[in-house]
PDB file of C-alpha atoms and ligand atoms in Angstrom:
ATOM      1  CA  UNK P  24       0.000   0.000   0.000  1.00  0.00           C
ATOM      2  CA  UNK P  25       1.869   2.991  -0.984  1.00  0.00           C
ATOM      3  CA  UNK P  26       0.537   6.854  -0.719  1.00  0.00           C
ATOM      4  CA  UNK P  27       0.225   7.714  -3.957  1.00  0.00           C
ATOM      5  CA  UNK P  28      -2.623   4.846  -4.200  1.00  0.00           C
ATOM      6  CA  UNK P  29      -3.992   6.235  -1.085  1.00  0.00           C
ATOM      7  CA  UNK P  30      -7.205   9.087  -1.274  1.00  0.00           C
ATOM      8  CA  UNK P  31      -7.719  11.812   1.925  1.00  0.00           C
ATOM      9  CA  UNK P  32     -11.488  12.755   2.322  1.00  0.00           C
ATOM     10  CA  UNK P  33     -13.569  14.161   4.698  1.00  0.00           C
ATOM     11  CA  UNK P  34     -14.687  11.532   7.429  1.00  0.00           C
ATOM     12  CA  UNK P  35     -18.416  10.125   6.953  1.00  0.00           C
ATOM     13  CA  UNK P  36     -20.283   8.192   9.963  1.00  0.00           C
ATOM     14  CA  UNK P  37     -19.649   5.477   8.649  1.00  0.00           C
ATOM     15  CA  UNK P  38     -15.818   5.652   9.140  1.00  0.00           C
ATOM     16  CA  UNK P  39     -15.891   6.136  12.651  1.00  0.00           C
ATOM     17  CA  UNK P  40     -15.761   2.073  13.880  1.00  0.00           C
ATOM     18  CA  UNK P  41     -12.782   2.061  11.861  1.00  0.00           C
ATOM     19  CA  UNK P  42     -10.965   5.320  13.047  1.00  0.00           C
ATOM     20  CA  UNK P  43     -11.475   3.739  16.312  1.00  0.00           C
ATOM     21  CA  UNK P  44      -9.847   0.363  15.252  1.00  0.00           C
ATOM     22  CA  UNK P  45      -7.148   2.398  13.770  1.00  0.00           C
ATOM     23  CA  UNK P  46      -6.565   4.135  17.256  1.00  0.00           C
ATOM     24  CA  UNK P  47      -6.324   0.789  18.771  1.00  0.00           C
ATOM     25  CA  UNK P  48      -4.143   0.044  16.809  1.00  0.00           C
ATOM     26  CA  UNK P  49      -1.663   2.785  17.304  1.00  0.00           C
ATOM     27  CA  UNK P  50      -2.035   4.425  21.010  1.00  0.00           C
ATOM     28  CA  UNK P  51      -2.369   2.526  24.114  1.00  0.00           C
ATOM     29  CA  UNK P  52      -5.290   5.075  25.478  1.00  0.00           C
ATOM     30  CA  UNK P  53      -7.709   4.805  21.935  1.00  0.00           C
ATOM     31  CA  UNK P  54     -10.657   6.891  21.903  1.00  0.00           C
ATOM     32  CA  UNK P  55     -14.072   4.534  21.135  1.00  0.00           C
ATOM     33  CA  UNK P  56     -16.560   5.566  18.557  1.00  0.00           C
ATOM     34  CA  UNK P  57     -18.804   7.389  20.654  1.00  0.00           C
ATOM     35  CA  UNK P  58     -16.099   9.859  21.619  1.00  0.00           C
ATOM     36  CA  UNK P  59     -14.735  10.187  18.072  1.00  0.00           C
ATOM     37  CA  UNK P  60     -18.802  10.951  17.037  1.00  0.00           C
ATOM     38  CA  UNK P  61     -18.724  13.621  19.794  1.00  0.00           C
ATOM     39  CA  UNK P  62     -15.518  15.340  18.478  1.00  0.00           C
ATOM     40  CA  UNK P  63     -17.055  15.115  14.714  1.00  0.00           C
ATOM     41  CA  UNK P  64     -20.051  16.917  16.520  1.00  0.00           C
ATOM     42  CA  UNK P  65     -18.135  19.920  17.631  1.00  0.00           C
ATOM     43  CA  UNK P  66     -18.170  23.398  15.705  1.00  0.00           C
ATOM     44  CA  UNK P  67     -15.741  23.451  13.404  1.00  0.00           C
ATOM     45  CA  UNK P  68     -14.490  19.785  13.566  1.00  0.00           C
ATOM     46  CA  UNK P  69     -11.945  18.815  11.007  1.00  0.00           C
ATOM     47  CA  UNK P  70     -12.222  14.780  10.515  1.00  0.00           C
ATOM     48  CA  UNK P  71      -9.740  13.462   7.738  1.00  0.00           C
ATOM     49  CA  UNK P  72      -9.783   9.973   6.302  1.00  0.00           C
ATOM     50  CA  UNK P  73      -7.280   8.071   4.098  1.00  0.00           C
ATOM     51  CA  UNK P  74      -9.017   5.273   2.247  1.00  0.00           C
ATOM     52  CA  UNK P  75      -6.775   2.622  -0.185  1.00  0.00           C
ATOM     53  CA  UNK P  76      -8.212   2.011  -3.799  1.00  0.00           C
ATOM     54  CA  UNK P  77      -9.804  -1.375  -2.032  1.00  0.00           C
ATOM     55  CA  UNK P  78     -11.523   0.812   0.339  1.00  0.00           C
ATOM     56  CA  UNK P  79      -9.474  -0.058   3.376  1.00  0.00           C
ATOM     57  CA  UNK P  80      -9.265   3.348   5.871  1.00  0.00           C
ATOM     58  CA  UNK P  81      -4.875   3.304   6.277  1.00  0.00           C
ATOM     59  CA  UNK P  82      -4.712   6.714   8.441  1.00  0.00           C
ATOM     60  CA  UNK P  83      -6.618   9.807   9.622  1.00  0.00           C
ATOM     61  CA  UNK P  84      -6.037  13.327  11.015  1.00  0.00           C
ATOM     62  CA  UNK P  85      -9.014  14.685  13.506  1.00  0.00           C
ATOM     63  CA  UNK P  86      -9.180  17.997  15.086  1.00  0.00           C
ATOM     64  CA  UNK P  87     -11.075  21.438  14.800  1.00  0.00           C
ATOM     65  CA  UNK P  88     -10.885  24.605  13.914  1.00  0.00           C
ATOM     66  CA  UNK P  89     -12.108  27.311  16.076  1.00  0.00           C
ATOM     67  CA  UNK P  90     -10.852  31.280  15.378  1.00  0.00           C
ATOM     68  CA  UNK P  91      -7.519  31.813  14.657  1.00  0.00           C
ATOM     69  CA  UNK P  92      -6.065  28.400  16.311  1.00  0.00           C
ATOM     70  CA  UNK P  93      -6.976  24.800  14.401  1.00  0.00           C
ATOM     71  CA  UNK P  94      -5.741  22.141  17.254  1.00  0.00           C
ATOM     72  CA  UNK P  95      -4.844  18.843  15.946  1.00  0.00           C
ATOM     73  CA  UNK P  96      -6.383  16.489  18.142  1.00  0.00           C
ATOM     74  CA  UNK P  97      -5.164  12.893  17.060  1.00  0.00           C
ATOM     75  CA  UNK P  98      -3.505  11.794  13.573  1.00  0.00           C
ATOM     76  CA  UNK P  99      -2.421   8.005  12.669  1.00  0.00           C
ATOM     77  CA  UNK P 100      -1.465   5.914   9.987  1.00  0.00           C
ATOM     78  CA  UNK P 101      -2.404   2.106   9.563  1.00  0.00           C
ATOM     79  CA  UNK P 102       1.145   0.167  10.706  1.00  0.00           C
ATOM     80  CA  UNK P 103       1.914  -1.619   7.320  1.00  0.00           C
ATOM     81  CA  UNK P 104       1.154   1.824   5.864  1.00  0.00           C
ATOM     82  CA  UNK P 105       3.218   4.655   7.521  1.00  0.00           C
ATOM     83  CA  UNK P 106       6.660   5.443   6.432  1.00  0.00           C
ATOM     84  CA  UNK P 107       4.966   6.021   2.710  1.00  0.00           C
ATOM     85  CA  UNK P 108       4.691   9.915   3.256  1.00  0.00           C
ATOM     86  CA  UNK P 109       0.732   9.579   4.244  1.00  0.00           C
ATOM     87  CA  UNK P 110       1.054  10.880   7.218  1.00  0.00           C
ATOM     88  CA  UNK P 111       2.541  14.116   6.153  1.00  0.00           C
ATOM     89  CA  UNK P 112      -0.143  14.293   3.323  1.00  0.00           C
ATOM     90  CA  UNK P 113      -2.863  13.771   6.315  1.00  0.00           C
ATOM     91  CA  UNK P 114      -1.482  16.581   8.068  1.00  0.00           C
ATOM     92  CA  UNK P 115      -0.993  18.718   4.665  1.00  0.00           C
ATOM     93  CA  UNK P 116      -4.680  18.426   4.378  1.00  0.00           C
ATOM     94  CA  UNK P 117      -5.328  19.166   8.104  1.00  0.00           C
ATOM     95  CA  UNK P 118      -3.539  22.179   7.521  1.00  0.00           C
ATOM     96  CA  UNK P 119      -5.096  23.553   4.152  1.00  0.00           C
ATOM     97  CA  UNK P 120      -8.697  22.922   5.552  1.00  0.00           C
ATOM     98  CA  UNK P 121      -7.680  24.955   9.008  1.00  0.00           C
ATOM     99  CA  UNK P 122      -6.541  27.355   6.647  1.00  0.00           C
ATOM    100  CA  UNK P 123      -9.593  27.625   4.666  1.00  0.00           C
ATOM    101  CA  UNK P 124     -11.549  27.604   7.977  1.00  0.00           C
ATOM    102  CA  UNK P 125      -9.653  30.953   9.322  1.00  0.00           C
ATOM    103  CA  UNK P 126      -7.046  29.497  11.145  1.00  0.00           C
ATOM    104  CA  UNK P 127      -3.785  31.089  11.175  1.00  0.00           C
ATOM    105  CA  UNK P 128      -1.798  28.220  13.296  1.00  0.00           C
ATOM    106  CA  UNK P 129      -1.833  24.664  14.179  1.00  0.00           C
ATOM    107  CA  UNK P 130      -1.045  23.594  17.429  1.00  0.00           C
ATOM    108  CA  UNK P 131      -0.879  19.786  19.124  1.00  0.00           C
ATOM    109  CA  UNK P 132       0.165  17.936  21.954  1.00  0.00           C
ATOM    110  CA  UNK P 133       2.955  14.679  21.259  1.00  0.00           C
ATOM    111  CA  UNK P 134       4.688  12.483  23.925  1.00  0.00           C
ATOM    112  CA  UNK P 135       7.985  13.575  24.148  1.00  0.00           C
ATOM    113  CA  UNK P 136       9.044  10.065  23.806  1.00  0.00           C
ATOM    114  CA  UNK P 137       7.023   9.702  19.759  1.00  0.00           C
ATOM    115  CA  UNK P 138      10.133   9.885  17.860  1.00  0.00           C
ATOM    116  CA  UNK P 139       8.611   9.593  14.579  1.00  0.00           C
ATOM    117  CA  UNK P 140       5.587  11.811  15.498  1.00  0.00           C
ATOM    118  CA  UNK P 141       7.938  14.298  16.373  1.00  0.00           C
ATOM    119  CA  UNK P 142      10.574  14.298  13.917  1.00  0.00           C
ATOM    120  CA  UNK P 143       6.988  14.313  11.383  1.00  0.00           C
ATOM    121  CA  UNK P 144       5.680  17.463  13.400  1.00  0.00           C
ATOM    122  CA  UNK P 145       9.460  18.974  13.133  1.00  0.00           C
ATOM    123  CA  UNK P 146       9.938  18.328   9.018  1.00  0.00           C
ATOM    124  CA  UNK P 147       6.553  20.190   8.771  1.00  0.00           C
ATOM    125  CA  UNK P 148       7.444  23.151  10.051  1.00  0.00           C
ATOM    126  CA  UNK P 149       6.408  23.020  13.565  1.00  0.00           C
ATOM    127  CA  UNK P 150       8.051  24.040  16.066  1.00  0.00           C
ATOM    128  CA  UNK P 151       8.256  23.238  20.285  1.00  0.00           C
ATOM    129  CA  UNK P 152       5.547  25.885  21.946  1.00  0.00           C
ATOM    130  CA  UNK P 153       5.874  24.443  25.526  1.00  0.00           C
ATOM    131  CA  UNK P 154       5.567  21.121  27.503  1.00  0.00           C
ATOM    132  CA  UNK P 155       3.076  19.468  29.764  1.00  0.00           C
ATOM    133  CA  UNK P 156       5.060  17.702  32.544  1.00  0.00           C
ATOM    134  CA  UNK P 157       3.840  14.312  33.156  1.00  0.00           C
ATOM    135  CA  UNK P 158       0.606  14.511  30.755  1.00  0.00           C
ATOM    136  CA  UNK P 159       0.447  11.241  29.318  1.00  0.00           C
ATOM    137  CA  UNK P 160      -0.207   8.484  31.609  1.00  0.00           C
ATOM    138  CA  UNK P 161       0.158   4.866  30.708  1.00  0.00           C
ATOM    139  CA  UNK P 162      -1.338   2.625  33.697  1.00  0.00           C
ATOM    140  CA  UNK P 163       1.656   1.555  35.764  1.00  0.00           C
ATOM    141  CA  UNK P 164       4.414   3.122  33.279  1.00  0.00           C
ATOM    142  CA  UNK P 165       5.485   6.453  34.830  1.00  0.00           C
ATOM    143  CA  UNK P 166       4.341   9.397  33.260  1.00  0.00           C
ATOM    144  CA  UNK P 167       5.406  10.860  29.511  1.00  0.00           C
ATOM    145  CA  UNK P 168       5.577  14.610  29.130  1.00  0.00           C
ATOM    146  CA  UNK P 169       3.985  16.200  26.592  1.00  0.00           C
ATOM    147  CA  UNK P 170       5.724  18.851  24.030  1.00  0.00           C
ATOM    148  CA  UNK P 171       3.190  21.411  23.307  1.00  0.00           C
ATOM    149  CA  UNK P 172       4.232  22.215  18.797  1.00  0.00           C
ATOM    150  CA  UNK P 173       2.790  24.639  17.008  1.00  0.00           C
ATOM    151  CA  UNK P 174       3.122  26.243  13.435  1.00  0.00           C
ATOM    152  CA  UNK P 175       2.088  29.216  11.627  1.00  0.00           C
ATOM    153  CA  UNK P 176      -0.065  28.333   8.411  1.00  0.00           C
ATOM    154  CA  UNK P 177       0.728  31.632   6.682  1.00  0.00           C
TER     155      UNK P 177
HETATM  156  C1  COA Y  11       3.390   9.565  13.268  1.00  0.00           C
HETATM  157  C2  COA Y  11       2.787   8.860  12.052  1.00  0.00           C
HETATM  158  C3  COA Y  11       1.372   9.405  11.834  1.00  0.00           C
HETATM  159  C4  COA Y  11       3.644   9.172  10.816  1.00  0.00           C
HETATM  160  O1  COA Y  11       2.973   8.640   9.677  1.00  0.00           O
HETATM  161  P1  COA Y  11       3.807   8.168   8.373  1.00  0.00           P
HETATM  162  O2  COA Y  11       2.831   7.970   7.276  1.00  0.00           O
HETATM  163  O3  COA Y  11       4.699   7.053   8.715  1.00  0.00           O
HETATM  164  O4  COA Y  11       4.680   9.488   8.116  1.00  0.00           O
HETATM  165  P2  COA Y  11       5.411   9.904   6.758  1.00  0.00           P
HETATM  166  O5  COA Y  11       5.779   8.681   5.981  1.00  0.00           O
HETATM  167  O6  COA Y  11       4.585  10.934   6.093  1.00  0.00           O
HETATM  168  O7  COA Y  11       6.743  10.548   7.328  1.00  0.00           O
HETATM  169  C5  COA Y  11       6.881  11.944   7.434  1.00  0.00           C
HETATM  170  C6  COA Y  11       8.172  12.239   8.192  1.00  0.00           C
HETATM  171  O8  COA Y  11       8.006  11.884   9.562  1.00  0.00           O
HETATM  172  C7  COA Y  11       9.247  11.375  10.070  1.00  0.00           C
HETATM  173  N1  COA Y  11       9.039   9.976  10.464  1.00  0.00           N
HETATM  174  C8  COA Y  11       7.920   9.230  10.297  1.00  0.00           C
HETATM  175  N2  COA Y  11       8.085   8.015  10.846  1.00  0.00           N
HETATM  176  C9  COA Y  11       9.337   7.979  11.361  1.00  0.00           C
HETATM  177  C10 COA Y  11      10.080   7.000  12.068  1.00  0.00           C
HETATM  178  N3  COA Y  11       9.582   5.784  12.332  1.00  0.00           N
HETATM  179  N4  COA Y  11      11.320   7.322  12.463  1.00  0.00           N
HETATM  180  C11 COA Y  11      11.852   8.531  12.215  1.00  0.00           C
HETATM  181  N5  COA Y  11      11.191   9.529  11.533  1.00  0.00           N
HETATM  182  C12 COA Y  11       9.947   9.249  11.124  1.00  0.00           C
HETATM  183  C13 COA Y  11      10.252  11.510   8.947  1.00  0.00           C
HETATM  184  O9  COA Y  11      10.839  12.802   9.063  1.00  0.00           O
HETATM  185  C14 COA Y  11       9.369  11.454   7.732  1.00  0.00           C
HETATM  186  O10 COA Y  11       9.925  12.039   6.605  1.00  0.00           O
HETATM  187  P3  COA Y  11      10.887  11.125   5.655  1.00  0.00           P
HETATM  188  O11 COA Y  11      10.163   9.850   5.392  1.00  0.00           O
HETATM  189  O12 COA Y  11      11.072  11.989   4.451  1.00  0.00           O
HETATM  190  O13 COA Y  11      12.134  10.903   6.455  1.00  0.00           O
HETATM  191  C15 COA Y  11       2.772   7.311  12.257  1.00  0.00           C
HETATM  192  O14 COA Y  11       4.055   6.894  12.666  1.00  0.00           O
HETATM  193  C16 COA Y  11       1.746   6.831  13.259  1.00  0.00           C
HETATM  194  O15 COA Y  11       0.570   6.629  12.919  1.00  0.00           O
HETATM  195  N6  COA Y  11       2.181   6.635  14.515  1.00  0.00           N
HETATM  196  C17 COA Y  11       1.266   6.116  15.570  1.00  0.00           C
HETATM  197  C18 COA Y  11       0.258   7.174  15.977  1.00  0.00           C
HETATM  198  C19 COA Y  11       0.935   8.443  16.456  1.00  0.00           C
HETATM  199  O16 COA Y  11       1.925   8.399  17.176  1.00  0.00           O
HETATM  200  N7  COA Y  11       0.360   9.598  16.063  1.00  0.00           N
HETATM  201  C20 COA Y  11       0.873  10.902  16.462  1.00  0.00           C
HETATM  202  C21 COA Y  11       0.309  11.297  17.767  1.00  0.00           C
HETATM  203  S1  COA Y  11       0.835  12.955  18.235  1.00  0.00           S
END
């Protein structure tokens, strides 16, 4: 499955059970289907899907847009899919539509220890806005920091 194959859309309904299978897949705290319906629910909500030619859903980008500041709230690429560049096109997109929604910059949280989220975040542009001591916590695994990024979309 390589990127070029791969289409970005705007999330329907019916994309949500696999959005959350895809978070399953890739965090150890996923979000269910009911909470990814809420987010979709919010104003300006920004839900991204990638979908292979077979119809598979490989990655998404979720977040919203609200004034000047679009906050990416989760993005992830299907395992036997990432390292294609889809992830960077996913957060392309998130960009231009914040963009066309008003927003002037993106900002997200990433565990300081998500190497390749961060060196992603990092090629893109973005740069380190602040930190959240201790913000991630992973049952009985002491607590990740998070690095607060943020980039300018003008
Ligand atoms: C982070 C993630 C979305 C990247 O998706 P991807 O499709 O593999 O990313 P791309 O192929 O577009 O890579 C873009 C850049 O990110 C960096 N990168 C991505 N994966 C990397 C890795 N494993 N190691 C080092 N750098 C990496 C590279 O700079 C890369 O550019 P390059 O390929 O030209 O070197 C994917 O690894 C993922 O889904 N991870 C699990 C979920 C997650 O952590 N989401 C982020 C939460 S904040």
């Amino acid at each position: 499955m390589t990127a070029p194959r791969v289409t970005i859309r705007g999330a329907a309904p019916s994309d949500l059970a696999a959005i959350a299978a895809l978070q399953t897949d890739s965090f150890s705290d996923p979000w269910d289907a009911a909470s990814i319906a809420r987010l979709a629910a919010l104003p300006g909500a920004v839900l991204l899907v990638a979908v292979a030619g077979s119809g598979t859903l490989c990655g998404y980008a979720l977040g919203h847009a609200i004034g000047e500041v679009a906050e990416l709230t989760s993005i992830a690429v299907a395992p036997e899919a990432r390292r294609a560049g889809l992830g960077g096109r996913l957060l392309a997109m998130f960009e231009g539509v914040a963009a066309s929604l008003g927003a002037e910059r993106v900002v997200l949280d990433v565990a300081a220890d998500n190497n390749p989220a961060c060196r992603m975040y990092a090629a893109r542009g973005y740069i380190v806005a602040g930190e959240r001591p201790g913000y991630y916590r992973r049952g009985r695994v002491a607590p990740v920091d998070a690095v607060v990024m943020a980039r300018g979309l003008n």
